[in-house]
């Protein structure tokens, strides 16, 4: 069972308290109705499935109930970092070398 | 006397404490502290089971958890019949009853042993090749017969009467394995004051110090030192010592699963004692001190009872005081078996000969054995064991061939060397590395915050082990945040040292032979089987494993993996690391379902949710149905009524007088804030800004892809306050969906969401008399049609308590939903019920509710929709705000597929024979005479008998359904084809006049 740090509670809590909510940093268009088929497909259906670093959303559903973002390595299953919803994608990751 | 082979003066058990036990009905006497295995051996019993495939007689191979052969059924009572218990692990208690397995009619005469004679038929891959044809016979004939003939013990046939417990624990340093290494590491860590947990699978700590008679630490003999150290650790507040506790799984971030066997060793466990306790431990640092497992020699008939691991024989002697024979032979490829020969010889057991594959080894143990007068044969091999139910001889030959010599023995003690137990390390996702010099896999690259010490790390010798473990334990504590230690390192005064050995088949069982030289005892895999797998094209060790089943039994190949790998590598002509090691997976040893499930069974498996009105319904004799976690009243049968009659009566009463329905399970969410209406505009398809306070609207929620996600009536209580209802099952996900958008997409909106499902009990009062029933109890609400028209909501009081009174209908009748605080739910229900009695009202359940809504064509999301239905498909286009600039799903709705012609649309179906009720889920076709597989154009989503309509009614999703009005379609069923007519969805009161009074 993973330990996940909730950036709002500022604590590591067991995975049982959380729920994964899919890939992060996929913004909903401000002009949703006007999106092209191609753009809507990209927004709604296309997800990355990387071997390695993934940016994803989690919800501390059985805790503070907040949604937040996390960086996780899909190979080691280790969390690199977590940060609050709305914060930009981190440009530098601690302990990760390209 | 506790067995003829008990050696007086040997072992550590007290002869005075005897314990009686039985095996296959025969009574024996053992000693407290024995395992079932040691007690049987003390009584000269080696034959304890039959093998899985060939039904060969089998004995006791080991003295520990790695045991592949000695699996027995322990019978405590009718309900407690545990199969496949390793006799080497089961502690003896007075009255223990055990039975052998996989034999008929008896252990010594087993009919199934004919498989052994027919074994050329049962070679590797036998099942895959043989039972392929005819295909249908697999399920009906082959599989049941194979399962009957193979298999091990018999599953208990009653519910498990034991209870189990489960605990979470946190510690700084978790030490797994309580031999010399584990104890030294635990001491070093504990002395710094950090929290330490030390676990070992055995009843007593000490690991190989249990048999290693030459070990001396801090001036004491090794085992005595271990007990003193454990006593010291147990007395420390920061240390938890767990004997009989197996670490079975090593998961992410140093999360380790342990099972503690609490009472399986007790004669009469107390009622407060669980059988087992599951520990889920999160450790900052883990020290792996899991030791090493001795390997057997692979030679012909090496599975005869009496042929066992040398270290096991030594454990039985030095710990349990049991001689495994009176005239033993030793077959080895390393030094460690000499210790067994020496100890047995000193205890008065005749050692017929030591056969050593090595050419001219030297060393103190060899000198000592020679000095004791034991015959030693270097450069020779045991090419076969004689005897059937018990080994009677060993036949020796120079390893490169030559004259044979047969020596009479009653036990053969063998050692091919020791395999480091890297199971847990491997489970932690660490990568093992092959040491070419010592021919063993040892921990290579670590993936987690752990360290391996001692034999499991490939460290040889007690002194080096204790040094390494003590340093590692102190470092683990430091890494976990400890300050300096103040202890002293244990000093090893004397120790034994053994390393090396051999892998693979021994001479006499080579590629040119067809002998039965077992690699995996539990799954009956021989050296020949592994070679055959390679010859038949298996290249990867993972394929060899699956084809031969080597290492796939419940012992997970603890003794067999390395031999199997070496034979495969040799046959492939490749070095061992290129062939690779199979992956170790949890559990390390079998874990009971009971330990994992623990309390989560029966009523505690899942929460049960009951409404405030549940007790009333129960008292009325309601039949309940499960809806998610909720118990809902399904129907209220009167005496003599079946469900059909009850539902008909309830449905008719609602349309003619009135009905009361407990709608409390409806999901309810309060949406509050200055931007509440804006938020509703975005989350629902409907327009909300212009909905007046006091009015309600039926809302549809979509996912971004345009499909219906949920629906429900929403009341606007004030300009900044909405009372939203959701489907019963949808409440949590709708809340999650709303929170998701509010927190991440529309965080600029000033809105709060609160789940109020359980705060409000909801009593639906429906039918022409509904207002007459409610009105006398209500204060402060004008209930006239003018003041409270259909689809409106008021706050006021009912029976003196606050209410949110909705005028709405899910029946098509004049109707109300009375929301009251849940604590008053039953009292208000009872008041309404009493009032209702004056007007002929009935209580109705969910089944009548379903029928009534279907008569009106009201859909149920999740029943009439399935996640691929749009509002248009469901005939609900009117609920989508055409002028809105945005809402969730707005773009999805215009996807090409969602606006294409021929989509499945919800329609009504009337069977040509009004008495026939369709089956929900039944498929619909245009032409019932077409060839199978027919083209299916839709399916029935809802179907009921409607007493109010005097016929059956159904809703269905049909391709292009709305263009087929009046068409005849067909529903093919096993008993014939049913003709149906496509109709509109409203079957009763099509104009809707009754809604308004």
Coordinates of C-alpha atoms in Angstrom, one line a residue, chain B residues 39-513:
Chain B
X39 CA 7.0 -36.3 17.2
X40 CA 6.3 -38.6 14.2
X41 CA 10.0 -39.2 13.6
X42 CA 10.5 -39.9 17.3
X43 CA 8.0 -42.7 16.8
X44 CA 9.9 -43.9 13.8
X45 CA 7.2 -42.7 11.4
X46 CA 8.7 -41.3 8.1
X47 CA 5.9 -42.2 5.7
X48 CA 3.4 -39.3 6.0
X49 CA 1.9 -38.6 2.6
X50 CA 1.5 -39.4 -1.0
X51 CA 2.8 -37.2 -3.8
X52 CA 0.5 -35.0 -5.9
X53 CA 0.8 -36.6 -9.3
X54 CA 2.4 -40.1 -9.0
X55 CA 1.1 -40.9 -5.5
X56 CA 4.6 -41.8 -4.4
X57 CA 5.1 -42.4 -0.8
X58 CA 6.7 -39.4 0.8
X59 CA 8.3 -38.6 4.1
X60 CA 9.6 -35.5 5.9
X61 CA 12.2 -33.6 4.0
X62 CA 12.9 -30.6 6.1
X63 CA 12.4 -29.2 9.6
X64 CA 10.9 -25.9 8.6
X65 CA 8.6 -23.8 6.4
X66 CA 10.2 -25.0 3.1
X67 CA 8.7 -28.5 3.6
X68 CA 7.3 -29.8 0.3
X69 CA 6.2 -33.3 1.3
X70 CA 4.9 -33.7 4.8
X71 CA 1.5 -32.0 4.2
X72 CA -1.2 -33.3 6.5
X73 CA -4.8 -32.5 7.4
X74 CA -5.2 -31.3 11.0
X75 CA -8.7 -32.1 12.4
X76 CA -9.8 -30.2 15.5
X77 CA -13.5 -30.8 15.0
X78 CA -16.2 -31.1 12.3
X79 CA -15.7 -27.5 11.2
X80 CA -11.9 -27.2 11.7
X81 CA -10.2 -29.5 9.2
X82 CA -7.2 -27.6 7.9
X83 CA -5.7 -29.2 4.9
X84 CA -2.1 -29.0 3.6
X85 CA -0.5 -28.1 7.0
X86 CA 3.2 -28.7 7.0
X87 CA 4.0 -31.2 9.7
X88 CA 7.3 -29.5 10.2
X89 CA 5.6 -26.2 11.2
X90 CA 2.6 -27.5 13.1
X91 CA 3.4 -27.5 16.8
X92 CA 2.2 -30.5 18.8
X93 CA -0.5 -30.1 21.4
X94 CA -2.1 -32.8 23.5
X95 CA -4.9 -34.4 21.5
X96 CA -3.7 -33.3 18.1
X97 CA -5.3 -35.4 15.4
X98 CA -3.7 -35.4 11.9
X99 CA -4.5 -37.4 8.8
X100 CA -2.4 -38.1 5.7
X101 CA -3.6 -36.8 2.4
X102 CA -4.0 -37.9 -1.2
X103 CA -4.2 -41.6 -0.7
X104 CA -6.9 -44.2 -0.9
X105 CA -7.7 -46.6 0.7
X106 CA -4.7 -46.1 3.0
X107 CA -1.3 -44.4 3.2
X108 CA 0.7 -47.6 2.8
X109 CA -1.5 -49.1 0.1
X110 CA -2.6 -46.4 -2.3
X111 CA -4.5 -47.3 -5.5
X112 CA -3.5 -44.0 -7.1
X113 CA 0.1 -45.2 -7.0
X114 CA -0.6 -46.9 -10.3
X115 CA 0.2 -43.4 -11.7
X116 CA 3.8 -44.0 -10.7
X117 CA 4.0 -47.1 -12.9
X118 CA 2.3 -45.3 -15.7
X119 CA 4.5 -42.3 -15.2
X120 CA 5.9 -42.3 -18.8
X121 CA 2.4 -41.1 -19.7
X122 CA 2.5 -38.3 -17.2
X123 CA 5.5 -36.4 -18.3
X124 CA 5.9 -32.7 -18.5
X125 CA 3.0 -31.0 -20.2
X126 CA 1.0 -34.1 -20.0
X127 CA -2.3 -32.3 -19.2
X128 CA -1.8 -29.8 -21.9
X129 CA -1.2 -32.5 -24.5
X130 CA -3.6 -35.2 -23.5
X131 CA -6.9 -33.6 -22.6
X132 CA -7.3 -31.5 -25.7
X133 CA -9.9 -33.6 -27.4
X134 CA -12.8 -33.7 -27.5
X135 CA -13.0 -30.1 -26.4
X136 CA -16.3 -30.5 -24.6
X137 CA -15.0 -33.3 -22.4
X138 CA -12.6 -31.0 -20.5
X139 CA -15.3 -29.4 -18.4
X140 CA -17.6 -32.4 -18.0
X141 CA -15.1 -35.2 -17.7
X142 CA -11.4 -34.6 -17.6
X143 CA -11.2 -31.6 -15.2
X144 CA -13.4 -33.2 -12.5
X145 CA -11.6 -36.5 -12.7
X146 CA -8.2 -34.9 -12.6
X147 CA -9.2 -32.7 -9.7
X148 CA -10.4 -35.8 -7.9
X149 CA -7.3 -37.8 -8.5
X150 CA -4.8 -35.1 -7.9
X151 CA -5.1 -32.4 -5.3
X152 CA -3.9 -32.5 -1.8
X153 CA -6.0 -32.2 1.3
X154 CA -9.8 -31.9 1.5
X155 CA -11.3 -28.4 1.9
X156 CA -13.4 -27.9 5.0
X157 CA -17.1 -28.1 4.2
X158 CA -18.4 -25.8 6.9
X159 CA -18.0 -22.1 7.5
X160 CA -14.8 -21.2 9.3
X161 CA -15.8 -21.0 13.0
X162 CA -12.6 -19.3 14.0
X163 CA -12.0 -15.6 14.3
X164 CA -9.1 -13.6 13.1
X165 CA -7.6 -10.3 14.0
X166 CA -5.9 -7.6 12.1
X167 CA -3.6 -4.9 13.2
X168 CA -1.7 -2.0 11.7
X169 CA 1.7 -1.2 13.1
X170 CA 4.4 1.4 12.5
X171 CA 8.1 1.0 13.4
X172 CA 11.5 2.4 12.7
X173 CA 13.2 -0.9 12.1
X174 CA 11.5 -4.1 11.1
X175 CA 13.7 -7.1 11.4
X176 CA 12.4 -10.2 9.5
X177 CA 14.0 -13.4 10.6
X178 CA 15.1 -14.2 14.2
X179 CA 18.3 -16.2 13.7
X180 CA 21.7 -15.0 14.7
X181 CA 21.6 -12.2 12.1
X182 CA 18.1 -11.0 12.9
X183 CA 18.7 -11.0 16.6
X184 CA 22.0 -9.1 16.2
X185 CA 20.4 -6.5 14.0
X186 CA 17.4 -6.1 16.3
X187 CA 19.8 -5.7 19.3
X188 CA 21.8 -3.0 17.6
X189 CA 18.7 -1.1 16.5
X190 CA 16.8 -1.5 19.8
X191 CA 19.8 -0.3 21.8
X192 CA 19.4 3.1 20.1
X193 CA 15.9 3.4 21.5
X194 CA 14.0 3.4 18.1
X195 CA 10.9 1.3 17.7
X196 CA 11.8 -2.2 16.5
X197 CA 9.7 -5.2 15.5
X198 CA 11.4 -8.5 15.3
X199 CA 9.5 -11.4 13.7
X200 CA 10.3 -15.0 13.1
X201 CA 8.2 -17.8 11.7
X202 CA 9.3 -20.4 14.3
X203 CA 7.9 -20.8 17.8
X204 CA 11.4 -20.2 19.1
X205 CA 14.0 -17.8 17.9
X206 CA 17.5 -18.8 16.9
X207 CA 17.2 -19.9 13.3
X208 CA 20.0 -22.2 12.4
X209 CA 21.4 -21.9 16.0
X210 CA 18.7 -24.5 16.7
X211 CA 20.9 -27.1 15.1
X212 CA 24.3 -25.6 14.8
X213 CA 26.0 -27.2 17.8
X214 CA 29.4 -25.6 17.2
X215 CA 28.2 -22.0 17.7
X216 CA 29.3 -20.0 20.7
X217 CA 28.4 -16.3 21.2
X218 CA 29.3 -14.2 24.2
X219 CA 30.5 -17.3 26.0
X220 CA 27.2 -19.1 25.6
X221 CA 26.1 -21.8 23.2
X222 CA 24.4 -20.2 20.3
X223 CA 20.8 -21.2 21.0
X224 CA 21.2 -20.1 24.7
X225 CA 22.6 -16.8 23.6
X226 CA 19.6 -16.3 21.3
X227 CA 17.1 -17.0 24.0
X228 CA 18.8 -14.6 26.4
X229 CA 18.9 -11.9 23.7
X230 CA 15.2 -12.4 22.9
X231 CA 14.4 -12.1 26.6
X232 CA 16.3 -8.8 26.7
X233 CA 14.6 -7.5 23.6
X234 CA 11.2 -8.6 24.9
X235 CA 11.7 -6.6 28.0
X236 CA 12.4 -3.4 26.1
X237 CA 9.5 -1.0 25.7
X238 CA 10.6 0.0 22.2
X239 CA 10.7 -3.5 20.9
X240 CA 7.9 -5.9 19.8
X241 CA 9.0 -9.5 19.5
X242 CA 6.7 -11.7 17.3
X243 CA 7.4 -15.4 17.3
X244 CA 5.3 -17.8 15.0
X245 CA 5.0 -14.8 12.7
X246 CA 5.8 -15.1 9.0
X247 CA 6.5 -12.1 6.8
X248 CA 4.6 -13.3 3.7
X249 CA 4.6 -10.2 1.5
X250 CA 6.8 -7.2 1.0
X251 CA 4.9 -4.3 -0.7
X252 CA 5.5 -0.8 -1.7
X253 CA 7.2 1.7 0.6
X254 CA 8.3 -0.8 3.2
X255 CA 4.8 -2.0 3.8
X256 CA 5.1 -5.6 5.0
X257 CA 2.4 -8.2 5.6
X258 CA 2.9 -10.6 8.5
X259 CA 0.8 -13.4 9.8
X260 CA 1.0 -14.4 13.4
X261 CA -0.2 -17.8 14.3
X262 CA -1.8 -17.1 17.6
X263 CA -3.5 -20.3 18.7
X264 CA -3.0 -23.1 16.2
X265 CA -0.5 -24.6 18.6
X266 CA -2.8 -24.7 21.6
X267 CA -4.9 -27.6 22.8
X268 CA -7.9 -25.4 23.7
X269 CA -7.6 -21.9 22.4
X270 CA -9.4 -19.4 24.6
X271 CA -12.5 -17.7 23.1
X272 CA -10.7 -14.4 23.3
X273 CA -7.8 -15.7 21.2
X274 CA -7.9 -15.3 17.4
X275 CA -6.6 -18.1 15.4
X276 CA -4.3 -15.8 13.5
X277 CA -3.5 -12.1 13.5
X278 CA -2.6 -10.2 10.4
X279 CA 0.0 -7.4 10.9
X280 CA 0.3 -4.7 8.3
X281 CA 3.5 -3.0 9.2
X282 CA 4.9 0.2 7.8
X283 CA 8.6 0.4 8.6
X284 CA 11.1 3.2 8.0
X285 CA 13.8 0.6 7.5
X286 CA 13.6 -3.2 7.0
X287 CA 16.4 -5.6 7.8
X288 CA 16.0 -8.9 6.0
X289 CA 17.6 -11.7 7.9
X290 CA 15.7 -14.6 6.3
X291 CA 18.6 -17.0 6.2
X292 CA 19.2 -19.7 3.7
X293 CA 17.4 -23.0 2.7
X294 CA 19.3 -26.2 2.2
X295 CA 19.0 -28.0 -1.1
X296 CA 18.5 -31.7 -1.6
X297 CA 20.6 -33.8 -3.9
X298 CA 18.9 -34.8 -7.2
X299 CA 19.3 -38.5 -7.6
X300 CA 17.1 -41.5 -8.4
X301 CA 14.4 -42.2 -5.8
X302 CA 15.6 -39.2 -3.7
X303 CA 12.0 -38.9 -2.5
X304 CA 11.8 -42.1 -0.5
X305 CA 10.7 -41.6 3.1
X306 CA 13.8 -41.3 5.2
X307 CA 15.7 -39.3 2.6
X308 CA 15.9 -35.8 4.1
X309 CA 18.0 -32.6 4.4
X310 CA 21.0 -33.0 6.6
X311 CA 20.3 -29.7 8.4
X312 CA 16.8 -31.0 9.2
X313 CA 18.1 -34.2 10.6
X314 CA 20.5 -32.1 12.8
X315 CA 17.6 -29.9 13.9
X316 CA 15.5 -33.0 14.9
X317 CA 18.5 -34.3 16.9
X318 CA 19.9 -31.1 18.5
X319 CA 16.6 -29.3 19.2
X320 CA 14.0 -32.1 19.5
X321 CA 16.2 -34.9 20.7
X322 CA 15.1 -37.2 17.9
X323 CA 17.3 -39.5 15.8
X324 CA 15.9 -39.7 12.3
X325 CA 17.3 -43.3 11.9
X326 CA 19.5 -45.8 13.6
X327 CA 21.8 -46.4 10.7
X328 CA 22.0 -43.3 8.5
X329 CA 23.9 -42.5 5.3
X330 CA 25.0 -39.1 4.3
X331 CA 25.2 -37.7 0.8
X332 CA 26.7 -34.3 0.3
X333 CA 28.4 -31.8 -1.9
X334 CA 29.5 -29.4 0.9
X335 CA 30.7 -29.4 4.5
X336 CA 27.5 -28.7 6.3
X337 CA 26.2 -32.3 6.2
X338 CA 29.3 -33.4 8.1
X339 CA 27.9 -31.6 11.2
X340 CA 24.8 -33.8 11.0
X341 CA 27.0 -37.0 10.7
X342 CA 29.2 -35.9 13.6
X343 CA 26.3 -35.0 15.9
X344 CA 24.4 -38.2 15.2
X345 CA 27.4 -40.3 15.6
X346 CA 28.1 -38.7 19.0
X347 CA 24.5 -39.3 20.0
X348 CA 25.0 -43.0 19.4
X349 CA 23.5 -43.4 15.9
X350 CA 25.4 -45.5 13.4
X351 CA 26.6 -43.5 10.4
X352 CA 27.0 -46.1 7.7
X353 CA 29.0 -43.8 5.3
X354 CA 29.4 -40.3 4.1
X355 CA 29.3 -40.0 0.4
X356 CA 30.9 -36.7 -0.8
X357 CA 30.8 -35.7 -4.4
X358 CA 33.8 -33.5 -4.0
X359 CA 37.2 -35.0 -4.9
X360 CA 39.4 -34.3 -1.9
X361 CA 38.0 -31.7 0.4
X362 CA 39.8 -30.9 3.6
X363 CA 38.8 -29.1 6.8
X364 CA 38.2 -29.5 10.4
X365 CA 34.8 -31.2 10.1
X366 CA 36.1 -33.8 7.7
X367 CA 39.0 -34.5 10.1
X368 CA 36.5 -34.7 13.0
X369 CA 34.2 -37.1 11.1
X370 CA 37.2 -39.3 10.2
X371 CA 38.4 -39.2 13.9
X372 CA 35.0 -40.5 15.0
X373 CA 35.5 -43.5 12.7
X374 CA 32.9 -42.5 10.1
X375 CA 33.6 -44.0 6.6
X376 CA 34.0 -41.2 4.1
X377 CA 33.9 -41.7 0.3
X378 CA 35.1 -38.8 -1.8
X379 CA 34.4 -38.4 -5.5
X380 CA 31.4 -40.7 -5.3
X381 CA 27.7 -40.3 -5.8
X382 CA 24.6 -42.0 -4.5
X383 CA 23.0 -43.1 -7.7
X384 CA 19.8 -44.4 -6.2
X385 CA 18.0 -45.0 -3.0
X386 CA 16.5 -48.4 -2.3
X387 CA 13.2 -49.2 -0.5
X388 CA 9.7 -48.0 -1.1
X389 CA 7.7 -47.0 1.9
X390 CA 11.0 -46.2 3.7
X391 CA 14.5 -46.0 2.4
X392 CA 16.5 -49.2 2.9
X393 CA 19.8 -48.6 1.1
X394 CA 21.9 -46.3 -0.9
X395 CA 23.8 -47.4 -3.9
X396 CA 27.1 -45.7 -4.4
X397 CA 29.2 -45.3 -7.5
X398 CA 32.3 -43.3 -8.4
X399 CA 31.0 -40.1 -9.9
X400 CA 32.5 -40.8 -13.3
X401 CA 31.1 -44.3 -13.4
X402 CA 32.4 -47.6 -12.2
X403 CA 31.4 -50.4 -9.8
X404 CA 28.3 -50.0 -7.7
X405 CA 28.1 -50.7 -4.0
X406 CA 24.9 -50.9 -2.0
X407 CA 24.9 -49.8 1.6
X408 CA 22.0 -50.6 3.9
X409 CA 20.7 -47.5 5.6
X410 CA 17.4 -46.4 7.2
X411 CA 17.9 -42.7 6.4
X412 CA 19.9 -40.6 3.9
X413 CA 20.9 -37.1 5.0
X414 CA 21.7 -34.9 2.0
X415 CA 23.0 -31.5 1.3
X416 CA 23.7 -29.9 -2.0
X417 CA 24.4 -26.5 -0.4
X418 CA 22.3 -23.6 0.8
X419 CA 20.2 -21.2 -1.2
X420 CA 19.9 -17.7 0.2
X421 CA 16.3 -16.8 0.9
X422 CA 15.9 -13.8 -1.4
X423 CA 12.1 -14.2 -1.6
X424 CA 11.3 -11.0 0.4
X425 CA 14.1 -9.1 -1.2
X426 CA 12.8 -10.0 -4.6
X427 CA 9.2 -9.1 -3.6
X428 CA 10.5 -5.7 -2.6
X429 CA 11.4 -5.3 -6.3
X430 CA 15.1 -5.6 -5.6
X431 CA 17.1 -7.2 -8.4
X432 CA 19.1 -10.3 -7.5
X433 CA 22.7 -10.8 -8.9
X434 CA 24.3 -14.1 -9.6
X435 CA 27.6 -14.8 -7.9
X436 CA 29.4 -17.0 -10.3
X437 CA 31.9 -18.2 -7.7
X438 CA 29.5 -19.4 -5.1
X439 CA 26.8 -20.2 -7.7
X440 CA 24.0 -18.4 -5.9
X441 CA 21.7 -15.5 -6.4
X442 CA 22.2 -12.8 -3.8
X443 CA 20.6 -9.3 -3.3
X444 CA 22.0 -7.0 -6.0
X445 CA 20.1 -3.7 -6.6
X446 CA 17.8 -2.5 -3.8
X447 CA 14.5 -0.9 -4.7
X448 CA 13.4 0.0 -1.1
X449 CA 14.8 1.1 2.2
X450 CA 15.9 -2.3 3.3
X451 CA 19.1 -4.3 3.8
X452 CA 19.8 -8.0 3.7
X453 CA 22.1 -9.5 6.3
X454 CA 23.6 -12.9 7.0
X455 CA 22.9 -16.0 5.0
X456 CA 20.1 -14.4 2.9
X457 CA 22.7 -11.9 1.7
X458 CA 25.2 -14.6 0.9
X459 CA 27.3 -14.0 4.0
X460 CA 29.1 -17.1 5.2
X461 CA 30.1 -17.9 8.7
X462 CA 28.5 -16.9 12.0
X463 CA 31.1 -14.3 12.9
X464 CA 30.8 -12.4 9.7
X465 CA 27.0 -12.7 9.9
X466 CA 26.7 -11.2 13.4
X467 CA 29.2 -8.4 12.6
X468 CA 27.4 -7.5 9.4
X469 CA 23.9 -7.7 11.0
X470 CA 24.9 -5.7 14.0
X471 CA 26.4 -2.9 11.9
X472 CA 23.4 -3.0 9.6
X473 CA 20.9 -2.9 12.5
X474 CA 22.6 0.2 13.9
X475 CA 22.7 1.9 10.6
X476 CA 19.0 1.1 9.9
X477 CA 18.2 2.7 13.3
X478 CA 20.4 5.8 12.4
X479 CA 18.7 6.1 9.0
X480 CA 15.4 6.0 10.8
X481 CA 16.5 8.9 13.0
X482 CA 18.2 7.3 15.9
X483 CA 21.0 8.9 17.9
X484 CA 24.2 7.0 18.8
X485 CA 23.9 3.5 20.1
X486 CA 25.1 2.4 23.5
X487 CA 25.3 -1.3 23.2
X488 CA 28.0 -3.7 22.5
X489 CA 28.3 -6.0 19.6
X490 CA 27.8 -9.8 20.4
X491 CA 31.1 -11.6 20.2
X492 CA 31.2 -14.9 18.3
X493 CA 33.6 -17.3 20.0
X494 CA 33.1 -20.3 17.8
X495 CA 31.2 -21.1 14.7
X496 CA 30.8 -23.4 11.8
X497 CA 31.3 -22.4 8.3
X498 CA 29.8 -24.0 5.2
X499 CA 29.4 -22.7 1.8
X500 CA 29.4 -23.8 -1.8
X501 CA 27.8 -27.0 -2.9
X502 CA 26.4 -28.0 -6.2
X503 CA 23.4 -27.2 -8.4
X504 CA 21.4 -29.5 -10.7
X505 CA 21.2 -33.2 -11.2
X506 CA 23.8 -35.4 -9.5
X507 CA 25.8 -38.1 -11.4
X508 CA 23.5 -41.0 -12.1
X509 CA 20.6 -38.6 -12.9
X510 CA 22.2 -37.0 -15.9
X511 CA 20.7 -36.3 -19.4
X512 CA 21.4 -39.9 -20.5
X513 CA 19.2 -41.4 -17.8

